[in-house]
Amino acid sequence: MLIAMRNFILLLLVLTRSSFASTVKEPLPFLWGVGNAAFQVEGSPQDSDWYRFTHKAGAIKDGTNADVATDFWNRYEEDFKLAREMGANTFRISIAWERIQPAADRWDMAALAKYERILTKMQSYGLLPVVTLQHFVLPGWLADRGGLLAKNFPEIYTQYAMTVMNRLSAAPASVKLWMTFNEPEILVFCGYFWSCWPPKVYLEPVKAVNASANIARAHLMTVTQLRRAAKSKRNLSNVQISVAKHWTPVQPKTNKDGDVKAAQFYDDMFNRQFMDAFLYGKIRFLMPGKDASVTQTIALPDQRPGMDFISINYYQRSIVSKLPVYPHYMSVTGPGTKNDLGWEMYPTGLYTLLKDVARYKLPIMISENGVADKTDQYRPDFLKAHLNALIKAKNEGVPVVGYLHWSLTDNFEWAEGLSPRFGLVEMDYKTLERKPRPSYYMYRDLIKHYSGTMRGLPWGFR
Ligand code: FCB
């Protein structure tokens, strides 16, 4: 009788514990980290839209390319060591789609295995991986089919994303924090409106809204498949998914009605319509111009938001005014001190946007924030001031769960080339030697200082 009672109590304990474990998420610590993206650091590139672009005469401002970059593909362990020694506990990388799927009908399992090794090594340094599935670059064969506007783009993307997540969410890589896309709005605006990046289309708002809608459909389809698969596949059951959203706090240039309206329009177009699509399946993309709108509602499984957490990349605010000619608005950087790329450094913007983004009632990770500053004259203060802004918002109840500085090392800055220096660690591109800048030590001290007091929040995975 006693034994039966004991067994019954044990069984009850096991049952309550396991149901407890499946409903309550353990807090992760506050995430202190750095981020990079495949094309910007890896080197050894495969055929992609960006590989082709970087080899076009005159396309890259300083005439460099990303063929070697920081050689992260081979030297990743050096960077993990540097990050760990700085006290980071998180490292964001991205997967080069063109390596995994070098042709429409070819999957390179060796490339997937290499990422598995990279991610496993990362964790041996005590770094939690955050992985972006698409950071601006598309495989060459997909670019040939129309890129973001390709027929069946959402299906093609979802197949790729599920292939990668299935493998890399399982042991030994065990990645749980994923981002489907990086800065979809920048990708679309640069590709189809301002013609700064491939496919270099100028002022075509209809294409831009269609590309935006295709990205949203791809994200929502991936999330739907992931959540379905998670019901039976253990490796996927704890996955948390997001989109790294570039967010700019918008201010009208003057209080005049025209400027105020232009600023509202810009804020909606750049910030909010993307959030509505990714979170609620409400596709409502609108840009200036005739027929430049797409509306569609996509139902999400279990009525959960389409992102488990929000990730924000923050660099600067936008001052917007009305233009008498198309596209009827103009956006410029703020009046304060500028970095090497002419972007204003404006830490208050981080506080403002966190208070604003808190409205979505989800954990918020700052997935990028950094400064182009070759001589490191601004970066130490930049870091301090931005962290102060973040902590102020956190202390006022905004659920900030992490800060990932862009970037650990200097890297290839897209159409600008290798010249802009975003690294806490300086790259000598001739020798590939990494030399920590004073701001590296500053970040180390700040992490140490804050780690004692900054609590994690109840989010994340078991
Ligand atoms: C962001 C990009 C990132 C890097 C920084 C400086 O917009 O996501 O890849 O280029 O800007």
mmCIF file with all atom_site columns, C-alpha atoms and ligand atoms in Angstrom, residues 37 40 135-136 182-183 186 246 313 315 343 368 406 413-414 422, ligand 1:
data_model
loop_
_atom_site.group_PDB
_atom_site.id
_atom_site.type_symbol
_atom_site.label_atom_id
_atom_site.label_alt_id
_atom_site.label_comp_id
_atom_site.label_asym_id
_atom_site.label_entity_id
_atom_site.label_seq_id
_atom_site.pdbx_PDB_ins_code
_atom_site.Cartn_x
_atom_site.Cartn_y
_atom_site.Cartn_z
_atom_site.occupancy
_atom_site.B_iso_or_equiv
_atom_site.pdbx_formal_charge
_atom_site.auth_seq_id
_atom_site.auth_comp_id
_atom_site.auth_asym_id
_atom_site.auth_atom_id
_atom_site.pdbx_PDB_model_num
ATOM   1  C CA . ALA A 1 37  ? 25.865 38.381 -41.490 1.00 0.00 ? 37  ALA A CA 1
ATOM   2  C CA . GLN A 1 40  ? 29.608 40.524 -44.867 1.00 0.00 ? 40  GLN A CA 1
ATOM   3  C CA . HIS A 1 135 ? 20.251 38.619 -44.583 1.00 0.00 ? 135 HIS A CA 1
ATOM   4  C CA . PHE A 1 136 ? 19.838 40.573 -47.842 1.00 0.00 ? 136 PHE A CA 1
ATOM   5  C CA . ASN A 1 182 ? 16.800 40.791 -41.908 1.00 0.00 ? 182 ASN A CA 1
ATOM   6  C CA . GLU A 1 183 ? 15.403 44.274 -42.518 1.00 0.00 ? 183 GLU A CA 1
ATOM   7  C CA . ILE A 1 186 ? 15.586 48.096 -46.361 1.00 0.00 ? 186 ILE A CA 1
ATOM   8  C CA . HIS A 1 246 ? 14.960 48.010 -38.960 1.00 0.00 ? 246 HIS A CA 1
ATOM   9  C CA . ASN A 1 313 ? 17.876 47.015 -35.575 1.00 0.00 ? 313 ASN A CA 1
ATOM   10 C CA . TYR A 1 315 ? 20.810 53.129 -36.183 1.00 0.00 ? 315 TYR A CA 1
ATOM   11 C CA . TRP A 1 343 ? 24.373 58.963 -40.034 1.00 0.00 ? 343 TRP A CA 1
ATOM   12 C CA . GLU A 1 368 ? 21.626 45.488 -34.172 1.00 0.00 ? 368 GLU A CA 1
ATOM   13 C CA . TRP A 1 406 ? 26.804 45.529 -34.655 1.00 0.00 ? 406 TRP A CA 1
ATOM   14 C CA . GLU A 1 413 ? 29.301 47.114 -45.615 1.00 0.00 ? 413 GLU A CA 1
ATOM   15 C CA . TRP A 1 414 ? 27.246 46.328 -48.736 1.00 0.00 ? 414 TRP A CA 1
ATOM   16 C CA . PHE A 1 422 ? 31.621 49.040 -37.599 1.00 0.00 ? 422 PHE A CA 1
HETATM 17 C C1 . FCB B 2 .   ? 22.065 47.163 -41.178 1.00 0.00 ? 1   FCB B C1 1
HETATM 18 C C2 . FCB B 2 .   ? 22.319 45.790 -41.761 1.00 0.00 ? 1   FCB B C2 1
HETATM 19 C C3 . FCB B 2 .   ? 23.670 45.216 -41.410 1.00 0.00 ? 1   FCB B C3 1
HETATM 20 C C4 . FCB B 2 .   ? 24.751 46.264 -41.443 1.00 0.00 ? 1   FCB B C4 1
HETATM 21 C C5 . FCB B 2 .   ? 24.344 47.485 -40.663 1.00 0.00 ? 1   FCB B C5 1
HETATM 22 C C6 . FCB B 2 .   ? 25.384 48.564 -40.605 1.00 0.00 ? 1   FCB B C6 1
HETATM 23 O O1 . FCB B 2 .   ? 21.092 47.815 -41.913 1.00 0.00 ? 1   FCB B O1 1
HETATM 24 O O2 . FCB B 2 .   ? 21.354 44.878 -41.302 1.00 0.00 ? 1   FCB B O2 1
HETATM 25 O O3 . FCB B 2 .   ? 23.919 44.150 -42.279 1.00 0.00 ? 1   FCB B O3 1
HETATM 26 O O4 . FCB B 2 .   ? 25.088 46.549 -42.744 1.00 0.00 ? 1   FCB B O4 1
HETATM 27 O O5 . FCB B 2 .   ? 23.164 48.016 -41.198 1.00 0.00 ? 1   FCB B O5 1
#
